Amino acid sequence: MVYKLSSPELTWQDNGAPNSRQFGDIYFDTQSGIEETDYVFIQQNNLTERWKNLPGSCFTIAETGFGTGLNFLCAWDAWLKSGPLDATLHFLSVEKYPLSVDMLKTALKMWPELSALSDELIANYPVICHGLHRISLNQGKVQLTLWFGEASEGFATLNAHVDAWFLDGFAPSKNPEMWSESLFKEILRLSDTGTTLSTFTAAGIVRRGLQSTGFAIKKVKGFGQKREMLKGILEKQPDSFHQRMSEGLPWLSVRSNTPPPKKVLIIGAGLAGSHCAWQLASRGILVDVWEEKKEIADGASGNPQGMIYPKLASHDTPLNRFYLAGYLYTNRFLKSIDSTNTFWNDCGLIQKPITDLESNRFKKIIADEIYPQDVLRQNKNNNELFLPLSGWVKPKDLCKHLLDHSKIQLHLNKPLKKLESLGNQSWKVYSNESIEEFSHVILCQAYDSGLADTFLDLPRKAIRGQVSSLPLNEDVLLDKVICHEGYVSPPIDEKGSKHLHFGSTYSLNDTDENVRFTDHQKNLQKLEKLIPNQNWQNKANDCAGRVSFRCTAPDYTPIVGPIFEQETLNECYAKLSKNAKWKSDKTAQPLSGLFINICHGSKGLVSTPLSACYLTSLILNEASPFERQIERALHPARFTIRRLKRR
């Protein structure tokens, strides 16, 4: 369940250093905190030497206890001095009692030599909310993934390969709950042969716990006056990476034997495709984008104004956690690329209940304090919710900004005609004018992604939506997005005058591409409930509009991830048709380098940014920004597996 996190109980020394009242322990040595981190974690994991001969393009460190972020900042600083210029440092950390931004600022003033890095961390620090948070730093060369919550629970959610462990946190004698058997098991699951670890403590509970999982542990001299500490290495990992991540559900594996990306092709220049292109390009990867139409964002992504609207639930599901994570990430991401609010505005959103049942759900959300106040709170009207991180976006302008990158080549009027695997971890791709070769392909053309069906059956449907636009002759007092049966966003300037955008209709089994007067009337009826007493129905003749088709899956969950071959799934996992609870270690590999990112429906502004980050992590073989349950909920193979189980 999404739950309210407890704030750390701190006392502050005269020099600004924090102490924990909960655990009666210090966060760092105020005289030599940086030197201690360097000795205990950087040196004992032999990081500088290992980085000189880094075999891949990414090095991953995992830490227990983010605290003030000092260990992370020291690792980042060491990486800048010794890490390969063309590689990425990925740092994973967990924290049950996360510090607020103000606490972080105060604590890190102790270390002026790290101020440039700490300022960037503070500027990108996430809202304090339970779950995974992905932060990109140092122009993408440093990736930070934070889990706010219990340590073992956080590591259990991860899909990652860890190269080195910083086992920090408060001393085992003061915080024995963290140093649990479940934590040691997760450390083993996320480690491979050669993974190292180090920890300030030499306590028996830690030594025995790590040895029981297979780590070779030895005592070495501790830092300063401390007599001993522990370091270790995993000499042999008994299970493969796929076995450790899938845990008996290999049909929902997301890692394939994908080659290092040379040039990636993205099909579709809407929100999904534009975000994928930007994420990859920002990591230094060459990207081609093919769009079959004459303009970018010409489908459902092309509405003049869209809303950031996650519609958070009162109960826990992987889908709700997906939208919560996407909502928080989208807000941080838009701030980072458009700090002046050129094409977006985080004005907030008011959600009005439609039925008594929904009103009761709102009351439960507020009463149970499921979400922190910074994410969702009660509006002034007791029956309404207010989402302060929401707002509106000009989707087409956002796509233009994302695609305006030196590593991205955009091709309009260029449809995908055929995909052919070359069998050497690359793809031959046919358009109406050329045949080209790419190491990776991502299909992002929403409902028109029929070529994916030649590999894997992906059920989806199109839902017609008409939005309306009305020029305003007088001011409308509206400074927030409002949602009820429909929605309306604050007026924006278009061609020298204010326009109000609202809607939208929701029509199943309707393929009419024409704007309909009757749909304007329906949208105006919804607008009357949002902004009453304005005689909106008399203005139907003044409305302009736009029709597009939302691409959705039968379970109303996006389809994001690697593509398998249908026959391979059917053959490998046929036993599911006889025993739906059957588990297996047999891994069917996804098609190397082929991915899909569709069916975001009306929530694309919330879901596509983090989904693009996720696909980038798969292509680069880096730690995932999604919990494993979320990966499985989005997985393209889920429909085939469900059909097998129903048999």
XYZ file of C-alpha atoms in Angstrom:
647
model
C 0.000 0.000 0.000
C 1.162 3.520 -0.711
C 1.717 4.831 2.787
C 2.782 7.919 4.634
C 6.491 7.953 5.397
C 7.733 9.005 8.808
C 10.007 12.021 8.974
C 13.396 11.579 10.586
C 13.646 12.875 14.146
C 16.775 14.997 14.155
C 18.844 17.037 16.523
C 21.390 19.424 15.077
C 24.898 20.029 16.324
C 26.210 23.587 16.501
C 28.098 23.096 13.227
C 24.921 21.992 11.399
C 25.506 18.234 11.466
C 22.387 16.065 11.995
C 21.971 13.332 14.600
C 19.151 10.763 14.624
C 16.971 10.730 17.737
C 15.210 7.564 16.489
C 18.423 5.541 16.497
C 20.678 7.557 18.795
C 23.367 7.662 16.114
C 25.175 10.153 13.866
C 24.696 10.511 10.099
C 28.387 11.160 9.458
C 31.662 12.012 11.165
C 31.679 15.808 11.275
C 35.478 15.986 11.163
C 36.272 13.438 8.466
C 33.018 12.253 6.846
C 34.383 12.467 3.292
C 37.620 10.690 4.211
C 35.649 7.949 5.978
C 33.409 7.367 2.957
C 36.461 7.245 0.707
C 38.211 4.675 2.907
C 35.239 2.468 3.799
C 33.429 2.410 0.473
C 35.546 3.737 -2.408
C 38.839 2.118 -1.431
C 37.532 -1.157 0.050
C 35.484 -1.817 -3.106
C 38.589 -0.963 -5.179
C 36.472 1.326 -7.327
C 39.148 3.546 -8.857
C 41.054 0.568 -10.271
C 37.893 -1.195 -11.419
C 36.698 1.895 -13.268
C 39.954 2.032 -15.250
C 39.111 -1.353 -16.781
C 35.327 -1.132 -16.812
C 34.057 -3.927 -19.115
C 30.679 -2.319 -19.882
C 29.163 1.115 -20.317
C 27.655 1.292 -16.811
C 28.778 0.717 -13.233
C 26.127 0.207 -10.561
C 26.497 0.876 -6.853
C 23.768 0.013 -4.341
C 23.578 1.481 -0.855
C 21.598 0.796 2.307
C 20.641 4.117 3.877
C 20.757 7.237 1.689
C 20.683 9.567 4.693
C 22.144 12.934 3.736
C 23.426 11.614 0.404
C 27.068 12.044 1.421
C 28.147 8.590 0.200
C 26.433 9.216 -3.116
C 28.093 12.614 -3.537
C 31.503 11.138 -2.732
C 30.971 8.331 -5.258
C 29.853 10.864 -7.864
C 32.920 13.017 -7.160
C 35.232 10.004 -7.445
C 33.518 8.981 -10.694
C 34.153 12.420 -12.191
C 37.837 12.049 -11.361
C 38.361 8.389 -12.298
C 35.356 7.048 -14.235
C 35.402 6.517 -18.027
C 34.104 9.525 -19.960
C 31.800 7.372 -22.113
C 30.250 5.369 -19.247
C 27.432 5.926 -16.746
C 27.428 5.673 -12.964
C 24.181 4.277 -11.587
C 23.604 4.661 -7.857
C 20.759 2.832 -6.092
C 19.840 3.694 -2.528
C 17.051 3.124 -0.013
C 15.869 5.283 2.866
C 13.046 4.597 5.322
C 13.212 8.074 6.889
C 14.054 10.430 4.017
C 15.272 13.911 4.839
C 13.340 16.887 3.503
C 14.994 19.265 1.046
C 15.569 21.807 3.811
C 17.172 19.165 6.048
C 19.374 18.081 3.148
C 20.484 21.667 2.471
C 21.432 22.220 6.103
C 23.316 18.927 6.446
C 25.293 19.253 3.209
C 26.540 22.761 4.037
C 29.136 20.869 6.080
C 30.914 19.907 2.849
C 31.571 23.018 0.687
C 34.002 21.054 -1.485
C 31.003 19.068 -2.775
C 28.690 22.075 -3.148
C 28.408 21.935 -6.968
C 27.222 18.328 -6.795
C 25.018 18.795 -3.723
C 23.320 21.811 -5.341
C 22.405 19.693 -8.378
C 21.147 16.884 -6.134
C 19.015 19.280 -4.094
C 17.583 20.888 -7.233
C 16.415 17.459 -8.459
C 15.513 15.856 -5.134
C 12.113 14.104 -5.344
C 8.945 14.745 -3.387
C 8.955 12.602 -0.234
C 6.646 9.788 -1.308
C 6.860 6.024 -0.856
C 8.277 4.199 -3.870
C 10.985 4.392 -6.537
C 12.250 7.733 -7.809
C 14.626 8.100 -10.792
C 16.802 11.222 -11.025
C 19.120 12.028 -13.915
C 22.197 14.117 -13.050
C 25.417 15.303 -14.674
C 23.713 15.503 -18.115
C 22.650 11.871 -17.858
C 26.087 10.506 -16.966
C 24.967 9.868 -13.383
C 21.664 8.124 -12.670
C 20.280 8.061 -9.127
C 17.462 5.713 -8.156
C 16.001 6.238 -4.676
C 13.565 3.994 -2.847
C 11.734 5.687 -0.007
C 10.565 2.914 2.316
C 11.867 -0.275 3.973
C 15.286 -1.377 2.699
C 14.527 -5.041 1.935
C 11.180 -4.079 0.368
C 12.931 -1.567 -1.864
C 15.604 -3.947 -3.088
C 12.935 -6.610 -3.687
C 11.304 -4.300 -6.240
C 14.473 -3.792 -8.285
C 15.516 -5.249 -11.596
C 19.234 -4.500 -11.563
C 22.768 -5.857 -11.618
C 24.843 -4.402 -8.772
C 28.642 -4.199 -9.087
C 29.419 -2.877 -5.586
C 27.509 -2.494 -2.321
C 27.843 0.312 0.218
C 26.292 -1.281 3.318
C 25.764 1.839 5.380
C 22.882 2.884 7.596
C 22.818 3.096 11.359
C 24.767 0.576 13.411
C 23.220 -2.932 13.757
C 23.044 -2.504 17.529
C 20.873 0.589 17.062
C 18.874 -0.503 13.980
C 18.770 -4.339 13.931
C 15.522 -4.434 11.899
C 17.270 -3.264 8.736
C 19.957 -5.962 8.894
C 17.456 -8.757 8.254
C 17.608 -12.115 6.511
C 15.359 -10.740 3.745
C 17.842 -7.896 3.121
C 20.761 -10.338 2.772
C 18.736 -12.453 0.320
C 18.022 -9.402 -1.837
C 21.690 -8.428 -1.771
C 22.492 -11.874 -3.184
C 19.716 -11.701 -5.805
C 20.990 -8.386 -7.162
C 24.670 -9.442 -7.165
C 26.732 -11.422 -9.654
C 30.028 -13.255 -9.547
C 32.630 -10.631 -8.658
C 30.254 -8.195 -6.964
C 31.967 -6.596 -3.969
C 30.714 -5.045 -0.749
C 32.033 -3.115 2.193
C 30.548 -1.884 5.456
C 31.722 0.208 8.403
C 30.545 -2.453 10.864
C 32.133 -5.725 11.888
C 29.056 -6.914 13.805
C 28.461 -10.657 13.843
C 24.843 -10.347 12.642
C 26.093 -8.679 9.455
C 29.074 -10.985 8.909
C 27.050 -14.162 9.392
C 24.138 -12.881 7.298
C 26.375 -12.106 4.328
C 28.339 -15.354 4.635
C 25.118 -17.360 4.676
C 24.272 -16.043 1.194
C 27.649 -16.989 -0.273
C 29.774 -13.862 0.091
C 33.398 -14.394 1.111
C 33.797 -11.950 4.018
C 36.915 -10.782 5.792
C 37.696 -8.268 8.485
C 40.021 -5.370 7.698
C 41.184 -2.359 9.663
C 38.439 0.175 10.242
C 38.612 3.897 9.617
C 40.316 6.134 12.165
C 39.818 4.876 15.699
C 37.488 2.064 14.604
C 39.288 -1.244 15.033
C 37.597 -3.377 12.347
C 35.207 -3.303 9.385
C 34.037 -5.844 6.794
C 34.592 -6.253 3.074
C 33.609 -9.082 0.787
C 33.147 -10.514 -2.676
C 30.648 -12.909 -4.228
C 32.872 -15.639 -5.633
C 30.092 -17.554 -7.383
C 26.507 -16.579 -8.222
C 24.564 -19.847 -8.529
C 21.696 -18.454 -10.627
C 21.603 -16.582 -13.925
C 20.463 -12.967 -14.128
C 17.175 -14.040 -15.765
C 16.456 -16.583 -13.029
C 17.104 -14.040 -10.292
C 14.932 -11.336 -11.818
C 12.037 -13.506 -13.059
C 11.810 -15.805 -9.994
C 9.818 -18.489 -11.772
C 7.973 -16.143 -14.157
C 10.380 -16.089 -17.127
C 7.604 -15.302 -19.623
C 7.612 -11.811 -18.115
C 11.361 -11.350 -18.478
C 12.346 -7.934 -19.801
C 16.069 -8.400 -20.483
C 17.253 -9.788 -23.805
C 20.730 -10.316 -25.193
C 20.557 -6.866 -26.701
C 23.770 -5.486 -28.218
C 25.202 -2.085 -27.307
C 23.107 0.469 -29.184
C 24.652 1.861 -32.348
C 21.692 3.579 -33.953
C 18.098 3.291 -32.736
C 14.990 3.684 -34.890
C 11.793 5.003 -33.336
C 8.535 4.687 -35.256
C 6.144 7.507 -34.386
C 6.694 11.149 -33.401
C 3.985 11.566 -30.776
C 4.539 11.749 -27.024
C 5.735 8.144 -26.672
C 8.181 8.337 -29.568
C 9.457 11.836 -28.798
C 10.199 10.961 -25.176
C 12.001 7.754 -26.222
C 14.074 9.700 -28.740
C 15.039 12.350 -26.192
C 15.960 9.864 -23.467
C 18.254 7.935 -25.798
C 19.761 11.039 -27.413
C 20.458 12.591 -24.014
C 22.585 9.517 -23.268
C 24.633 10.094 -26.431
C 22.878 7.557 -28.695
C 22.100 8.312 -32.350
C 18.360 8.130 -33.048
C 16.244 8.209 -36.203
C 12.525 8.986 -35.851
C 10.177 7.983 -38.669
C 6.749 9.600 -38.763
C 4.349 8.500 -41.472
C 2.352 11.747 -41.375
C 3.434 15.189 -42.530
C 3.660 16.609 -38.985
C 4.831 15.412 -35.604
C 2.235 14.676 -32.903
C -0.495 14.441 -35.530
C -2.541 11.855 -33.625
C -3.758 11.793 -30.035
C -0.605 13.672 -28.966
C -1.553 16.690 -31.069
C -4.254 18.329 -28.960
C -3.500 22.019 -28.292
C -3.592 21.614 -24.499
C -3.488 18.479 -22.361
C -3.662 17.833 -18.645
C -1.282 16.052 -16.274
C -3.873 13.859 -14.606
C -2.899 10.571 -12.887
C -6.306 9.821 -11.251
C -4.805 8.182 -8.169
C -6.606 5.285 -6.506
C -7.615 4.554 -2.919
C -6.130 1.041 -3.050
C -2.811 -0.467 -3.996
C -2.219 -1.935 -7.457
C 0.832 -2.074 -9.724
C -1.025 0.178 -12.178
C -1.659 2.820 -9.512
C 2.003 2.729 -8.485
C 2.930 3.101 -12.155
C 0.843 6.253 -12.532
C 2.035 7.654 -9.220
C 5.683 7.150 -10.210
C 4.995 8.598 -13.663
C 3.191 11.605 -12.200
C 6.095 12.491 -9.899
C 8.683 11.885 -12.619
C 6.791 13.977 -15.186
C 6.711 16.973 -12.863
C 10.466 16.750 -12.206
C 11.238 16.145 -15.862
C 9.239 19.104 -17.169
C 10.839 21.373 -14.584
C 14.269 20.246 -15.730
C 13.690 20.887 -19.452
C 11.392 23.948 -19.230
C 12.006 25.910 -16.044
C 10.356 29.032 -17.539
C 7.014 27.291 -18.271
C 7.175 27.883 -22.020
C 4.966 24.916 -22.950
C 3.634 23.726 -19.597
C 2.345 25.031 -16.283
C 2.181 23.256 -12.932
C -0.872 25.219 -11.863
C -2.431 22.240 -10.086
C -5.591 20.246 -10.771
C -8.936 20.002 -8.959
C -10.720 16.646 -9.195
C -14.463 16.758 -8.528
C -16.357 13.550 -7.693
C -18.843 12.344 -10.307
C -20.821 9.905 -8.117
C -21.462 9.270 -4.428
C -19.202 6.237 -4.702
C -16.366 8.404 -5.973
C -17.040 10.974 -3.266
C -16.633 8.225 -0.668
C -13.406 7.139 -2.352
C -12.078 10.694 -2.080
C -12.940 10.749 1.622
C -11.076 7.470 2.149
C -7.976 8.798 0.364
C -7.942 11.860 2.611
C -8.823 10.055 5.862
C -6.241 7.300 5.354
C -3.529 9.801 4.372
C -2.532 7.482 1.535
C -0.572 10.199 -0.274
C 1.569 13.006 1.155
C 0.194 16.546 1.041
C 2.708 17.517 -1.648
C 1.141 14.905 -3.947
C -2.582 15.050 -3.155
C -4.685 16.829 -0.574
C -8.226 17.916 0.154
C -9.352 20.974 -1.772
C -11.112 23.871 -0.027
C -14.379 22.225 -1.025
C -14.555 19.107 1.168
C -15.762 16.896 -1.683
C -12.821 17.663 -3.996
C -9.188 16.612 -4.332
C -6.324 18.933 -5.243
C -3.198 17.677 -7.015
C -0.577 20.435 -6.681
C 1.988 18.852 -9.023
C -0.487 18.592 -11.907
C -1.229 21.174 -14.544
C -1.363 21.478 -18.311
C 0.982 20.951 -21.262
C 1.028 21.957 -24.921
C 1.799 18.437 -26.203
C 2.904 19.381 -29.710
C 5.294 22.042 -28.430
C 6.670 19.513 -25.941
C 7.295 17.007 -28.757
C 9.026 19.694 -30.852
C 11.314 20.511 -27.944
C 12.170 16.863 -27.310
C 12.968 16.154 -30.961
C 15.160 19.257 -31.324
C 18.383 17.436 -30.424
C 21.668 17.062 -32.292
C 21.552 13.257 -31.910
C 18.027 12.959 -33.395
C 17.192 12.829 -37.112
C 13.469 13.346 -37.778
C 11.933 12.001 -41.005
C 8.344 13.006 -41.867
C 6.136 11.263 -44.450
C 8.148 8.097 -43.878
C 5.982 5.094 -42.961
C 7.302 1.760 -41.726
C 6.557 -0.952 -44.296
C 8.449 -4.014 -43.111
C 10.702 -5.256 -40.287
C 13.180 -8.067 -40.806
C 15.524 -9.551 -38.202
C 19.011 -10.102 -39.588
C 19.855 -12.657 -36.914
C 23.031 -10.781 -35.931
C 21.355 -8.585 -33.324
C 20.248 -5.981 -35.841
C 17.168 -5.134 -37.909
C 16.587 -4.397 -41.572
C 13.834 -1.801 -41.812
C 11.871 -0.926 -44.942
C 10.134 2.379 -45.635
C 8.477 3.603 -48.808
C 11.793 5.008 -49.997
C 14.680 3.125 -48.401
C 16.012 0.002 -46.699
C 18.117 0.708 -43.620
C 19.730 -1.169 -40.745
C 19.402 -0.419 -37.008
C 20.582 -2.118 -33.829
C 17.285 -1.385 -32.031
C 13.727 -0.502 -33.026
C 10.981 0.939 -30.783
C 7.407 0.918 -32.102
C 5.550 3.972 -30.770
C 2.855 4.621 -33.374
C -0.097 3.954 -31.049
C -3.008 2.164 -32.717
C -1.205 1.956 -36.076
C 1.413 -0.493 -34.806
C 0.128 -3.448 -36.787
C 3.571 -4.738 -37.720
C 4.063 -5.741 -34.102
C 1.284 -8.307 -34.587
C 3.464 -10.234 -37.049
C 5.587 -11.175 -34.009
C 3.184 -11.053 -31.059
C -0.580 -10.679 -30.815
C -1.232 -7.370 -29.037
C -4.956 -6.651 -28.594
C -5.835 -2.964 -28.566
C -8.656 -0.647 -29.499
C -9.149 2.944 -30.587
C -11.455 5.253 -28.625
C -12.625 8.356 -30.423
C -12.305 11.659 -28.573
C -13.302 15.152 -29.663
C -11.937 18.187 -27.821
C -13.440 21.645 -28.166
C -11.862 25.082 -28.236
C -13.593 28.397 -27.647
C -12.220 31.929 -28.209
C -12.938 34.129 -25.201
C -14.241 37.681 -25.432
C -14.033 38.138 -21.675
C -11.868 36.810 -18.876
C -12.706 33.482 -17.271
C -11.467 33.211 -13.698
C -9.756 29.865 -13.977
C -6.224 29.277 -12.733
C -6.269 25.481 -12.321
C -7.254 22.465 -14.388
C -10.659 21.120 -13.314
C -11.796 17.538 -13.913
C -15.264 16.051 -13.493
C -17.097 14.182 -16.269
C -14.968 16.291 -18.563
C -12.068 18.660 -18.056
C -11.164 22.270 -18.701
C -7.747 23.903 -18.549
C -6.881 27.561 -17.855
C -7.111 29.737 -20.996
C -3.978 30.095 -23.104
C -2.924 32.618 -25.751
C -3.368 31.540 -29.354
C -2.932 33.895 -32.307
C -3.366 37.001 -30.202
C -6.422 35.959 -28.181
C -7.365 33.735 -25.265
C -8.748 30.283 -25.973
C -10.419 27.827 -23.636
C -9.818 24.122 -24.281
C -12.159 21.531 -22.837
C -13.687 18.127 -23.479
C -13.568 15.387 -24.201
C -15.973 12.905 -25.720
C -15.347 9.192 -25.257
C -16.776 7.049 -28.053
C -16.212 3.320 -28.466
C -16.639 1.695 -31.890
C -16.703 5.105 -33.564
C -14.327 5.726 -36.473
C -15.656 9.112 -37.611
C -12.690 11.484 -38.089
C -14.881 14.558 -38.626
C -15.543 17.206 -35.978
C -19.220 17.015 -34.983
C -21.454 19.855 -33.798
C -23.286 17.455 -31.475
C -20.003 16.622 -29.751
C -19.352 20.319 -29.152
C -22.728 20.435 -27.447
C -21.796 17.448 -25.272
C -18.518 19.094 -24.303
C -20.303 22.338 -23.463
C -22.682 20.420 -21.194
C -19.652 19.098 -19.321
C -18.149 22.597 -19.221
C -21.328 23.933 -17.602
C -20.712 21.604 -14.624
C -17.098 22.758 -14.367
C -17.682 26.511 -14.771
C -21.404 27.118 -14.177
C -23.598 30.122 -15.002
C -21.789 31.176 -18.168
C -24.422 30.281 -20.827
C -21.970 27.942 -22.513
C -24.652 26.136 -24.530
C -25.249 29.298 -26.571
C -21.671 29.212 -27.848
C -21.659 25.922 -29.723
C -21.405 27.716 -33.074
C -18.229 29.458 -31.945
C -16.423 26.233 -31.077
C -13.561 24.749 -33.019
C -12.447 21.211 -32.362
C -10.168 18.311 -33.048
C -10.771 14.559 -33.280
C -8.198 11.933 -32.372
C -8.232 8.299 -31.320
C -6.868 7.127 -27.981
C -5.019 3.833 -28.236
C -5.904 1.546 -25.318
C -5.456 -2.096 -24.360
C -8.334 -4.288 -23.118
C -7.040 -3.957 -19.536
C -6.543 -0.186 -19.936
C -2.853 -0.578 -19.127
C -0.067 0.610 -21.458
C 1.945 -1.943 -23.431
C 5.617 -1.158 -22.817
C 8.587 -3.478 -23.093
C 10.337 -6.090 -25.266
C 8.533 -8.092 -27.933
C 8.574 -11.899 -27.934
C 7.694 -14.216 -30.772
C 4.225 -15.658 -30.301
C 5.216 -19.218 -31.240
C 8.147 -19.192 -28.820
C 5.905 -18.229 -25.912
C 3.296 -20.842 -26.822
C 5.889 -23.608 -27.110
C 8.007 -22.778 -24.068
C 5.149 -22.183 -21.661
C 2.443 -24.549 -22.870
C 2.286 -26.108 -19.376
C 0.497 -22.970 -18.172
C -2.591 -24.207 -20.011
C -2.678 -27.202 -17.650
C -1.434 -25.494 -14.492
C -1.837 -21.720 -14.262
C 0.398 -21.649 -11.165
C 3.289 -23.459 -12.869
C 6.685 -21.833 -12.484
C 9.766 -22.414 -14.598
C 13.436 -21.540 -14.918
C 13.243 -21.920 -18.689
C 13.799 -18.497 -20.221
C 12.479 -17.589 -23.648
C 14.485 -14.622 -24.882
C 12.644 -11.589 -26.239
C 13.477 -10.588 -29.791
C 16.828 -8.846 -29.513
C 16.529 -5.085 -29.892
C 12.778 -4.858 -30.628
C 10.510 -2.937 -28.233
C 7.048 -1.398 -28.139
C 5.568 1.602 -26.311
C 1.836 2.089 -26.980
C -1.657 2.175 -25.420
C -1.175 5.152 -23.114
C -4.787 6.215 -23.699
C -5.655 9.608 -22.233
C -2.841 9.476 -19.646
C 0.125 9.828 -22.014
C 1.403 13.049 -20.479
C 1.793 11.181 -17.184
C 2.953 7.787 -18.441
C 5.199 8.351 -21.478
C 8.162 10.185 -19.869
C 9.000 7.445 -17.345
C 8.126 4.692 -19.847
C 10.754 6.139 -22.191
C 13.259 6.178 -19.331
C 12.404 2.512 -18.688
C 12.977 1.436 -22.305
C 16.266 3.323 -22.329
C 17.338 1.342 -19.244
C 16.519 -1.933 -21.055
C 18.467 -0.922 -24.157
C 21.487 0.164 -22.074
C 21.206 -2.844 -19.693
C 20.897 -0.544 -16.683
C 18.803 -0.705 -13.531
C 15.096 -0.257 -14.212
C 13.171 2.785 -12.913
C 10.095 0.552 -12.495
C 9.244 -1.878 -9.749
C 9.247 -5.441 -11.087
C 5.492 -5.723 -10.501
C 5.014 -2.690 -12.741
C 7.251 -4.176 -15.438
C 5.075 -7.293 -15.407
C 1.826 -5.290 -15.501
C 3.017 -3.452 -18.651
C 4.652 -6.454 -20.319
C 3.677 -7.083 -23.975
C 3.569 -10.871 -23.382
C 0.889 -10.635 -20.688
C -2.002 -11.246 -23.103
C -0.483 -14.458 -24.464
C 0.217 -15.738 -20.940
C -3.354 -14.985 -19.856
C -4.715 -16.899 -22.853
C -2.516 -19.891 -22.037
C -3.708 -19.898 -18.432
C -7.374 -19.683 -19.453
C -7.032 -22.847 -21.510
